[in-house]
Structures are given as structure tokens and as C-alpha cells.
Short mmCIF file of C-alpha atoms and ligand atoms in Angstrom, two decimals:
data_model
loop_
_atom_site.label_atom_id
_atom_site.label_comp_id
_atom_site.label_asym_id
_atom_site.label_seq_id
_atom_site.Cartn_x
_atom_site.Cartn_y
_atom_site.Cartn_z
CA UNK E 99 0.19 -0.35 0.65
CA UNK E 100 1.46 3.54 -1.48
CA UNK E 101 -0.96 5.06 1.25
CA UNK E 102 -0.17 5.66 4.17
CA UNK E 103 -3.58 7.48 5.79
CA UNK E 104 -6.75 8.18 3.99
CA UNK E 105 -9.22 10.71 4.60
CA UNK E 106 -13.09 8.98 3.91
CA UNK E 107 -15.60 11.07 3.57
CA UNK E 108 -19.66 10.35 4.59
CA UNK E 109 -17.14 7.68 6.60
CA UNK E 110 -20.32 6.52 7.98
CA UNK E 111 -22.89 5.35 5.88
CA UNK E 112 -23.20 2.27 4.15
CA UNK E 113 -20.47 2.81 1.66
CA UNK E 114 -17.80 4.91 3.26
CA UNK E 115 -17.96 2.55 6.35
CA UNK E 116 -17.67 -1.01 4.49
CA UNK E 117 -14.55 0.47 2.34
CA UNK E 118 -12.94 1.29 6.22
CA UNK E 119 -13.59 -1.43 7.87
CA UNK E 120 -12.42 -4.14 4.36
CA UNK E 121 -9.49 -1.52 3.99
CA UNK E 122 -8.27 -1.47 8.10
CA UNK E 123 -9.02 -5.25 8.19
CA UNK E 124 -6.42 -5.98 5.10
CA UNK E 125 -4.05 -3.18 6.00
CA UNK E 126 -3.94 -2.68 9.42
CA UNK E 127 -1.06 0.19 9.34
CA UNK E 128 -3.07 1.78 7.28
CA UNK E 129 -4.80 5.43 9.24
CA UNK E 130 -7.91 5.96 8.79
CA UNK E 131 -10.47 8.59 8.70
CA UNK E 132 -14.17 8.80 8.52
CA UNK E 133 -15.67 12.11 8.37
CA UNK E 134 -19.74 12.14 8.77
CA UNK E 135 -22.45 14.79 9.75
CA UNK E 136 -24.39 12.57 9.80
CA UNK E 137 -27.95 13.15 8.31
CA UNK E 138 -28.44 9.78 6.97
CA UNK E 139 -30.39 7.81 9.70
CA UNK E 140 -28.76 5.33 10.93
CA UNK E 141 -25.04 7.07 10.19
CA UNK E 142 -24.35 6.81 14.49
CA UNK E 143 -25.05 3.37 15.05
CA UNK E 144 -21.55 3.29 11.95
CA UNK E 145 -19.10 4.72 15.21
CA UNK E 146 -18.86 2.67 17.52
CA UNK E 147 -18.17 -0.40 14.50
CA UNK E 148 -15.37 2.28 12.95
CA UNK E 149 -13.43 2.82 16.36
CA UNK E 150 -13.45 -0.14 17.60
CA UNK E 151 -11.14 -0.68 14.79
CA UNK E 152 -9.26 2.45 15.26
CA UNK E 153 -10.85 3.88 12.50
CA UNK E 154 -11.18 7.58 14.11
CA UNK E 155 -14.38 9.37 13.59
CA UNK E 156 -15.29 13.20 13.44
CA UNK E 157 -18.41 15.06 12.87
CA UNK E 158 -17.39 17.55 9.49
CA UNK E 159 -19.57 18.74 7.13
CA UNK E 160 -18.02 18.57 3.44
CA UNK E 161 -20.24 21.59 2.00
CA UNK E 162 -17.57 23.94 4.31
CA UNK E 163 -13.82 23.01 3.12
CA UNK E 164 -12.28 23.77 7.09
CA UNK E 165 -14.29 21.23 8.12
CA UNK E 166 -12.64 18.58 5.69
CA UNK E 167 -8.61 20.71 6.29
CA UNK E 168 -9.44 19.63 10.45
CA UNK E 169 -7.52 16.54 8.41
CA UNK E 170 -4.10 15.61 6.52
CA UNK E 171 -3.96 12.31 4.96
CA UNK E 172 -2.14 10.61 1.07
CA UNK E 173 -5.69 9.32 -0.34
CA UNK E 174 -9.44 10.29 -0.04
CA UNK E 175 -12.49 8.69 -1.08
CA UNK E 176 -15.17 10.99 -1.94
CA UNK E 177 -18.30 8.71 -0.29
CA UNK E 178 -20.39 11.82 1.31
CA UNK E 179 -23.53 12.36 -0.97
CA UNK E 180 -26.89 12.58 -0.66
CA UNK E 181 -27.27 9.53 -2.09
CA UNK E 182 -30.93 9.91 -3.69
CA UNK E 183 -32.32 10.73 -6.77
CA UNK E 184 -35.06 11.80 -4.60
CA UNK E 185 -33.96 14.60 -3.69
CA UNK E 186 -35.38 17.42 -4.60
CA UNK E 187 -38.27 15.98 -5.27
CA UNK E 188 -39.98 17.77 -3.28
CA UNK E 189 -38.67 21.82 -3.63
CA UNK E 190 -34.94 21.18 -1.84
CA UNK E 191 -32.44 21.16 -3.92
CA UNK E 192 -30.44 23.55 -2.08
CA UNK E 193 -28.70 20.66 0.23
CA UNK E 194 -28.58 18.29 -2.21
CA UNK E 195 -26.37 20.09 -5.23
CA UNK E 196 -25.06 22.00 -1.91
CA UNK E 197 -23.86 18.54 -0.84
CA UNK E 198 -22.75 16.63 -4.02
CA UNK E 199 -21.65 19.09 -5.89
CA UNK E 200 -20.11 22.06 -4.06
CA UNK E 201 -18.47 18.78 -1.25
CA UNK E 202 -17.52 17.41 -4.68
CA UNK E 203 -15.50 20.49 -5.09
CA UNK E 204 -14.08 21.15 -1.56
CA UNK E 205 -12.58 17.68 -1.83
CA UNK E 206 -11.03 18.60 -4.56
CA UNK E 207 -9.18 22.04 -3.48
CA UNK E 208 -8.54 19.60 -0.58
CA UNK E 209 -6.88 16.78 -2.10
CA UNK E 210 -4.84 19.42 -4.81
CA UNK E 211 -3.56 20.71 -1.27
CA UNK E 212 -2.79 18.63 0.15
CA UNK E 213 -1.18 16.65 -2.93
CA UNK E 214 -4.05 13.48 -2.57
CA UNK E 215 -5.49 11.29 -4.21
CA UNK E 216 -8.94 10.36 -5.04
CA UNK E 217 -11.17 8.02 -5.78
CA UNK E 218 -14.93 9.29 -6.34
CA UNK E 219 -18.19 7.69 -6.06
CA UNK E 220 -20.27 8.65 -9.11
CA UNK E 221 -23.91 6.42 -10.59
CA UNK E 222 -25.38 5.80 -12.96
CA UNK E 223 -27.95 7.60 -12.49
CA UNK E 224 -25.61 9.90 -14.61
CA UNK E 225 -27.30 8.19 -18.15
CA UNK E 226 -29.87 10.04 -20.48
CA UNK E 227 -33.38 9.29 -18.51
CA UNK E 228 -35.21 9.44 -21.67
CA UNK E 229 -32.12 7.65 -24.48
CA UNK E 230 -32.82 4.27 -21.47
CA UNK E 231 -37.22 4.79 -21.94
CA UNK E 232 -36.50 5.34 -25.70
CA UNK E 233 -34.66 0.79 -24.51
CA UNK E 234 -37.06 -1.26 -26.86
CA UNK E 235 -38.72 -3.70 -23.83
CA UNK E 236 -40.47 -6.98 -23.57
CA UNK E 237 -42.51 -7.51 -21.03
CA UNK E 238 -41.71 -11.57 -19.01
CA UNK E 239 -43.97 -12.84 -16.14
CA UNK E 240 -41.62 -10.84 -13.83
CA UNK E 241 -40.09 -8.60 -15.50
CA UNK E 242 -39.06 -6.23 -18.52
CA UNK E 243 -36.99 -6.43 -19.83
CA UNK E 244 -34.89 -5.01 -22.97
CA UNK E 245 -34.56 -6.50 -26.20
CA UNK E 246 -30.76 -7.32 -27.00
CA UNK E 247 -29.33 -5.01 -29.67
CA UNK E 248 -26.09 -6.47 -31.76
CA UNK E 249 -23.11 -4.47 -33.28
CA UNK E 250 -24.12 -0.97 -31.14
CA UNK E 251 -21.71 0.29 -28.96
CA UNK E 252 -24.01 2.05 -26.41
CA UNK E 253 -25.23 -1.42 -25.50
CA UNK E 254 -24.25 -5.08 -25.48
CA UNK E 255 -26.36 -7.90 -22.93
CA UNK E 256 -24.88 -6.92 -19.96
CA UNK E 257 -26.13 -4.07 -20.44
CA UNK E 258 -25.59 0.27 -21.74
CA UNK E 259 -21.54 1.31 -22.52
CA UNK E 260 -19.85 4.69 -21.26
CA UNK E 261 -21.06 5.16 -24.56
CA UNK E 262 -23.95 5.75 -23.75
CA UNK E 263 -26.00 9.15 -23.78
CA UNK E 264 -25.89 11.66 -20.88
CA UNK E 265 -27.35 14.47 -22.17
CA UNK E 266 -29.75 15.68 -19.36
CA UNK E 267 -32.43 14.94 -18.21
CA UNK E 268 -31.22 12.81 -15.42
CA UNK E 269 -31.85 14.08 -12.49
CA UNK E 270 -31.10 16.79 -9.59
CA UNK E 271 -28.92 13.43 -8.16
CA UNK E 272 -27.63 12.43 -11.77
CA UNK E 273 -26.68 16.10 -12.46
CA UNK E 274 -24.54 17.17 -9.27
CA UNK E 275 -22.71 13.55 -9.83
CA UNK E 276 -22.11 14.54 -13.41
CA UNK E 277 -20.16 18.24 -13.12
CA UNK E 278 -18.70 16.66 -10.45
CA UNK E 279 -16.87 13.47 -12.76
CA UNK E 280 -16.30 16.83 -14.93
CA UNK E 281 -14.44 18.87 -11.90
CA UNK E 282 -13.16 15.62 -10.77
CA UNK E 283 -11.10 14.84 -14.40
CA UNK E 284 -10.21 18.69 -15.03
CA UNK E 285 -8.22 19.38 -11.50
CA UNK E 286 -6.64 15.25 -12.10
CA UNK E 287 -4.78 16.55 -15.27
CA UNK E 288 -4.12 20.69 -14.38
CA UNK E 289 -2.77 19.31 -11.11
CA UNK E 290 -1.82 15.60 -11.72
CA UNK E 291 -4.03 14.57 -9.15
CA UNK E 292 -4.53 10.78 -9.53
CA UNK E 293 -8.15 9.99 -9.39
CA UNK E 294 -10.59 7.23 -11.43
CA UNK E 295 -13.85 7.56 -10.72
CA UNK E 296 -16.61 5.02 -10.53
CA UNK E 297 -20.05 4.80 -11.87
CA UNK E 298 -21.70 2.78 -9.86
CA UNK E 299 -25.29 0.82 -10.29
CA UNK E 300 -27.31 -0.15 -7.42
CA UNK E 301 -25.10 -0.90 -4.71
CA UNK E 302 -26.46 -3.53 -1.63
CA UNK E 303 -25.55 -5.57 2.19
CA UNK E 304 -25.31 -5.77 5.63
CA UNK E 305 -25.46 -2.43 7.61
CA UNK E 306 -27.07 -0.92 4.57
CA UNK E 307 -30.00 1.62 6.99
CA UNK E 308 -31.66 0.99 3.31
CA UNK E 309 -35.60 3.32 2.40
CA UNK E 310 -38.35 3.65 -0.10
CA UNK E 311 -36.81 6.27 -2.05
CA UNK E 312 -32.16 4.69 -1.29
CA UNK E 313 -30.90 1.47 -0.59
CA UNK E 314 -34.10 -0.92 -1.86
CA UNK E 315 -32.79 -3.84 -2.06
CA UNK E 316 -31.85 -3.95 2.90
CA UNK E 317 -35.10 -2.20 2.71
CA UNK E 318 -37.44 -5.08 1.28
CA UNK E 319 -34.90 -7.97 3.91
CA UNK E 320 -36.05 -6.26 6.18
CA UNK E 321 -39.74 -5.61 5.60
CA UNK E 322 -40.16 -9.03 4.68
CA UNK E 323 -37.91 -9.57 7.98
CA UNK E 324 -40.29 -7.25 10.30
CA UNK E 325 -43.33 -8.46 7.93
CA UNK E 326 -44.46 -4.86 7.06
CA UNK E 327 -45.74 -3.86 3.77
CA UNK E 328 -43.78 -2.14 1.11
CA UNK E 329 -45.69 -0.76 -2.33
CA UNK E 330 -44.69 -1.58 -6.30
CA UNK E 331 -44.54 2.11 -7.23
CA UNK E 332 -44.49 3.15 -10.67
CA UNK E 333 -44.55 1.53 -14.33
CA UNK E 334 -48.06 0.29 -13.75
CA UNK E 335 -47.73 -0.96 -9.77
CA UNK E 336 -46.98 -4.58 -11.02
CA UNK E 337 -42.65 -4.52 -9.66
CA UNK E 338 -41.23 -5.52 -13.23
CA UNK E 339 -38.80 -2.55 -12.93
CA UNK E 340 -35.60 -3.96 -13.37
CA UNK E 341 -31.66 -3.04 -12.09
CA UNK E 342 -28.35 -4.15 -11.65
CA UNK E 343 -26.77 -4.40 -8.58
CA UNK E 344 -23.42 -4.90 -6.42
CA UNK E 345 -22.92 -7.29 -3.20
CA UNK E 346 -20.67 -4.06 -0.74
CA UNK E 347 -18.18 -7.61 -0.66
CA UNK E 348 -17.70 -7.11 -5.09
CA UNK E 349 -17.14 -2.62 -4.27
CA UNK E 350 -14.33 -3.27 -2.00
CA UNK E 351 -12.59 -5.73 -3.96
CA UNK E 352 -12.62 -3.28 -6.58
CA UNK E 353 -11.81 -0.65 -4.38
CA UNK E 354 -9.11 -2.07 -2.84
CA UNK E 355 -7.50 -2.74 -6.46
CA UNK E 356 -8.02 1.02 -7.87
CA UNK E 357 -5.67 1.77 -5.37
CA UNK E 358 -3.07 -0.78 -5.81
CA UNK E 359 -2.62 0.92 -9.34
CA UNK E 360 -4.44 4.36 -8.84
CA UNK E 361 -1.19 6.88 -9.36
CA UNK E 362 -1.39 5.93 -13.06
CA UNK E 363 -4.90 7.61 -13.15
CA UNK E 364 -5.42 11.18 -14.37
CA UNK E 365 -9.83 10.73 -13.78
CA UNK E 366 -9.91 8.62 -15.57
CA UNK E 367 -13.87 7.03 -15.27
CA UNK E 368 -15.18 3.41 -15.10
CA UNK E 369 -18.52 1.71 -15.38
CA UNK E 370 -19.67 -0.72 -12.17
CA UNK E 371 -23.05 -2.69 -12.38
CA UNK E 372 -24.04 -6.64 -11.46
CA UNK E 373 -24.94 -6.34 -15.12
CA UNK E 374 -27.84 -8.76 -16.82
CA UNK E 375 -25.77 -11.41 -15.20
CA UNK E 376 -26.40 -9.32 -12.00
CA UNK E 377 -29.95 -8.38 -11.97
CA UNK E 378 -33.50 -8.35 -10.04
CA UNK E 379 -36.69 -6.97 -11.38
CA UNK E 380 -39.15 -5.89 -7.65
CA UNK E 381 -41.23 -9.22 -8.02
CA UNK E 382 -37.76 -11.69 -8.28
CA UNK E 383 -36.29 -10.11 -5.51
CA UNK E 384 -40.10 -10.11 -2.74
CA UNK E 385 -40.01 -13.49 -3.93
CA UNK E 386 -36.20 -14.27 -2.53
CA UNK E 387 -37.20 -11.72 0.49
CA UNK E 388 -39.76 -14.31 1.18
CA UNK E 389 -38.03 -17.84 0.87
CA UNK E 390 -35.42 -16.40 2.52
CA UNK E 391 -37.47 -15.36 6.00
CA UNK E 392 -40.17 -17.37 5.67
CA UNK E 393 -42.80 -14.62 5.21
CA UNK E 394 -45.28 -13.11 3.48
CA UNK E 395 -46.30 -9.18 2.83
CA UNK E 396 -48.69 -7.36 1.96
CA UNK E 397 -48.24 -5.61 -0.96
CA UNK E 398 -49.47 -2.03 -1.92
CA UNK E 399 -49.75 -0.36 -5.88
CA UNK E 400 -49.72 3.06 -6.95
CA UNK E 401 -49.54 2.74 -11.11
CA UNK E 402 -48.00 5.72 -11.64
CA UNK E 403 -44.82 6.74 -13.23
CA UNK E 404 -42.33 9.59 -11.66
CA UNK E 405 -39.56 11.97 -13.81
CA UNK E 406 -36.57 10.45 -12.58
CA UNK E 407 -37.98 6.61 -12.75
CA UNK E 408 -36.28 4.42 -15.66
CA UNK E 409 -37.66 1.33 -16.30
CA UNK E 410 -34.24 -0.59 -16.67
CA UNK E 411 -30.58 -0.18 -15.75
CA UNK E 412 -27.83 -2.56 -16.66
CA UNK E 413 -23.80 -1.95 -17.84
CA UNK E 414 -21.58 -3.33 -18.73
CA UNK E 415 -18.85 -3.07 -17.17
CA UNK E 416 -16.55 -5.61 -19.07
CA UNK E 417 -14.19 -2.64 -19.43
CA UNK E 418 -13.26 -2.85 -15.57
CA UNK E 419 -13.23 -5.35 -14.77
CA UNK E 420 -10.44 -6.05 -17.07
CA UNK E 421 -8.36 -3.44 -16.17
CA UNK E 422 -8.59 -4.08 -13.15
CA UNK E 423 -8.68 -7.88 -13.11
CA UNK E 424 -11.67 -8.11 -11.58
CA UNK E 425 -14.36 -9.97 -11.11
CA UNK E 426 -17.68 -9.59 -8.87
CA UNK E 427 -18.29 -12.94 -6.72
CA UNK E 428 -21.42 -12.39 -5.01
CA UNK E 429 -24.81 -12.77 -6.32
CA UNK E 430 -29.44 -11.74 -5.35
CA UNK E 431 -28.89 -14.94 -2.57
CA UNK E 432 -25.93 -14.44 -0.94
CA UNK E 433 -26.91 -10.42 -0.79
CA UNK E 434 -29.84 -11.19 0.63
CA UNK E 435 -29.39 -13.90 2.87
CA UNK E 436 -26.72 -12.03 4.00
CA UNK E 437 -28.38 -8.72 5.20
CA UNK E 438 -30.81 -11.32 6.27
CA UNK E 439 -27.93 -11.96 9.28
CA UNK E 440 -27.07 -8.22 9.49
CA UNK E 441 -31.03 -7.58 10.52
CA UNK E 442 -31.34 -11.07 12.07
CA UNK E 443 -28.15 -10.27 14.32
CA UNK E 444 -28.49 -7.04 15.18
CA UNK E 445 -32.32 -6.59 15.83
CA UNK E 446 -32.52 -4.56 18.56
CA UNK E 447 -30.02 -1.61 17.05
CA UNK E 448 -31.99 -1.55 13.22
CA UNK E 449 -36.05 -2.16 14.56
CA UNK E 450 -36.10 1.51 14.46
CA UNK E 451 -35.08 2.77 11.29
CA UNK E 452 -36.56 -0.03 9.47
CA UNK E 453 -39.91 -0.06 11.25
CA UNK E 454 -40.71 3.24 10.59
N1 NAD T 587 -25.48 2.32 -2.65
C1 NAD T 587 -26.46 2.49 -3.30
O1 NAD T 587 -26.34 1.62 -4.38
C2 NAD T 587 -25.28 3.43 -4.57
C3 NAD T 587 -25.03 3.24 -6.30
C4 NAD T 587 -24.20 4.51 -6.79
C5 NAD T 587 -23.21 4.85 -6.25
N2 NAD T 587 -23.73 5.48 -4.57
C6 NAD T 587 -22.27 6.75 -4.32
O2 NAD T 587 -22.04 5.77 -3.56
C7 NAD T 587 -22.00 7.00 -1.94
C8 NAD T 587 -21.65 6.24 -1.00
O3 NAD T 587 -23.42 5.87 -0.76
P1 NAD T 587 -24.05 5.05 0.39
O4 NAD T 587 -25.13 4.39 -0.41
O5 NAD T 587 -22.50 4.43 1.26
O6 NAD T 587 -25.10 6.69 1.59
P2 NAD T 587 -25.16 6.45 2.43
O7 NAD T 587 -26.13 8.03 2.36
O8 NAD T 587 -25.58 5.54 3.20
O9 NAD T 587 -23.86 7.36 3.19
C9 NAD T 587 -23.58 8.67 2.82
C10 NAD T 587 -23.17 9.54 3.69
O10 NAD T 587 -23.02 10.95 4.02
C11 NAD T 587 -23.59 11.67 4.95
N3 NAD T 587 -23.74 12.73 4.32
C12 NAD T 587 -24.53 13.19 3.83
N4 NAD T 587 -24.51 14.59 3.32
C13 NAD T 587 -22.86 14.78 4.48
C14 NAD T 587 -22.45 16.28 4.41
N5 NAD T 587 -23.13 17.22 3.64
N6 NAD T 587 -20.88 16.14 4.87
C15 NAD T 587 -20.72 15.15 4.89
N7 NAD T 587 -21.16 13.82 5.74
C16 NAD T 587 -22.95 13.50 4.75
C17 NAD T 587 -24.13 10.65 5.26
O11 NAD T 587 -24.48 10.88 6.85
C18 NAD T 587 -23.45 9.57 5.22
O12 NAD T 587 -23.43 9.28 5.74
C19 NAD T 587 -22.04 7.61 -2.72
O13 NAD T 587 -21.58 9.89 -3.08
C20 NAD T 587 -23.55 7.91 -3.95
O14 NAD T 587 -24.50 8.80 -4.10
C21 NAD T 587 -24.16 4.38 -4.08
#
């Protein structure tokens, strides 16, 4: 490991804390600082877990540069965000833009000042909603399916490639991430900052405080576990929307490989999704949750589709797999089982989060 100290912003969130603990386990001598403003419900629960492994936790907000200035390090992993694609729909755009865009800018300024490398977490939601919705699809018993394509540089059997359109609208969340990607690239080139951008699809796993608008896989398992109802929203309320997903363990193994090679990148972008082979519809997820928890729950149906909704979103990550000699190891059954066991073992801790 070339780096001696890493700052993880949003380090008490699901992804940030998981990466922190994974790195600490594999590199015990690495100094790790997790900075978080604890806005996400459940983020406080990460503090004792992190501290017990010798990881420093500090309260701070990426919207304010002086909060970052408290820390000196040679690597920054930016996991702080308002991560919901629905953010702003209620008229409250300010926090989203300030955290996701000004926060990224502050992280880049900090990286420049500290001569630190940076890993930036972006999203598959940078792609054009309209263009995604225009892709021809069929409908099976349990899911919507994109019609197969041949000889299309923007789409393969596994999903869209990086050639796919990012022309807006992409949601305000997607726009803040896409704008941040541009900034990361410019800072990396102009100031010679080692940097990688990852466009992640859905990430899920234990310790994710899932809610309706973000973290649906953990939410689905929890609602089955606690025998509470759920709603199929959008697209006729059929529950046939499809997403690709990655288990957080697979995300951590990729991040580790990227850190090792980070010095040779200057803002290159990589797609990191599960693709067609690691994808699930809500209906399929419900069936699996039912079989793993042995609980059957009630579902409401809300047919109304929102402006930020996407019927199917799958990414082809072949380039990333090749570049970092990385393969995902966990499938949907592993994922649901791991989340189930986590909830079972921490029922007292998470009941309030999932049973509001
Ligand atoms: N989880 C996913 O499915 C997914 C998919 C694609 C990209 N991402 C990206 O990965 C990153 C981590 O997402 P996550 O799932 O861990 O979300 P999360 O909400 O669990 O974690 C984000 C953390 O950032 C903190 N935070 C929010 N605003 C902050 C601010 N202004 N200053 C400091 N801390 C702040 C929150 O308290 C939270 O602990 C985000 O950038 C997100 O956009 C996540």
C-alpha cells in the first residue's frame, strides 16, 4: 500500500464505513479517518464499529472547506452524498446541490492542497433518462427486459456501455454527480492528481440503512423480516422494474485493486454494475425475500411513474473487470442472505430504522 493515511468522507454511511472496515482489516497499519455529518439515519450506528477497529471518526460537513482542513492524508475516498435520486423532488434542492457539487469541489481543493489521490463515487444515474426509457423492451412474468442488440457500441447484452448518452435530464442527483465527474477530470489533469471515477449501479449489503428512495434491497429484506408492508411504485405498480446490483464486498475488492494502481490514472471513468447477470426485478426480489425469511407480506400497488423513474438500468462493466482484473463474486441470493443475517444479528439496533 503506497498510501499511509486515508480520509473517507461520508465515512459513516453504508459504502464509506464498509470500505473503511475492509481496508483496515487488510492493511492494519493504514490510518483511516471517517468524516461524516451524520445526516443519514443510522449513520451514528457505525461509530462504535469503526472506532473499535482503530478507525478515527470525526464530525464534519463537506459543504464547508474548513471542516476538511482538520485532516491531513494522502488519499481521499469521497463517499459523502445525498444519494437519493428522488432528492429535490419535494422542492428542497439546496442541500443536494451543496453536498454533491460544492462538497465534491471542496474535496478536490483539499486533494490539491494535500497532494492527495482521490477516488470518486459516481452513479449510473448520470445517463439520459429519456434515452434509457426509449430502449425497446418486452415483459415477462416477473420483469421487464430490454430487447437484445447487436453491433451497438452503446449497449451490449449485459447493459449500457460508457458510450451511452448522458444528455439531460438525468435527475438533479445525476446532474450533480455528472458535474462533479467533470471537475474531478479537470483537477486530475490540471493539477496532476491521481484520480479514478466509478459509476456504480445499485450497491447493497449488510449495514445499509435502506429506505424507499435509496437502498431498496436492504429495505426489502428488512420489511419481510419485520413483517411490514411494501409498495410497488411506478410502471403500473407491477414490480417489474429491473436494476443491476453489486454486493458491497465486491465493491470493496474493486476499490482495493484500484487503490493499488491509482497512481497511473488521472480522472478516468469506470462503470461498475452487476450487468444482466447480476440483476433483479422487485417481484423477483420479493419472492427471494419471502423464501429466505419465510415471511409473506402485503404489497400495495401505486401505478404512477415519476419523472426520474427508469424502467430498466443495467451496465456493462467488462472494461472495468479487464482493467483491474476484478470479478464480482456475490449473486442475489448471497446478498439477500447476508442482509437477512445482519438484521437477525442486530435486530435491536435496526428495528427503529426499518419499522418507522
Ligand atoms: N448505495 C448505492 O446504491 C450507490 C450507488 C451508486 C453510487 N453511490 C454513491 O456512493 C456514495 C455512498 O453512498 P451510500 O450508499 O453509502 O450512501 P449513505 O447515505 O449510506 O452514505 C453517505 C454518507 O454521507 C453523509 N453525508 C451526507 N451529506 C454530508 C455532508 N454534507 N457532509 C458530510 N457527510 C455527509 C451521510 O450522513 C452518510 O453517512 C455516494 O456518493 C453515492 O452517491 C451509491
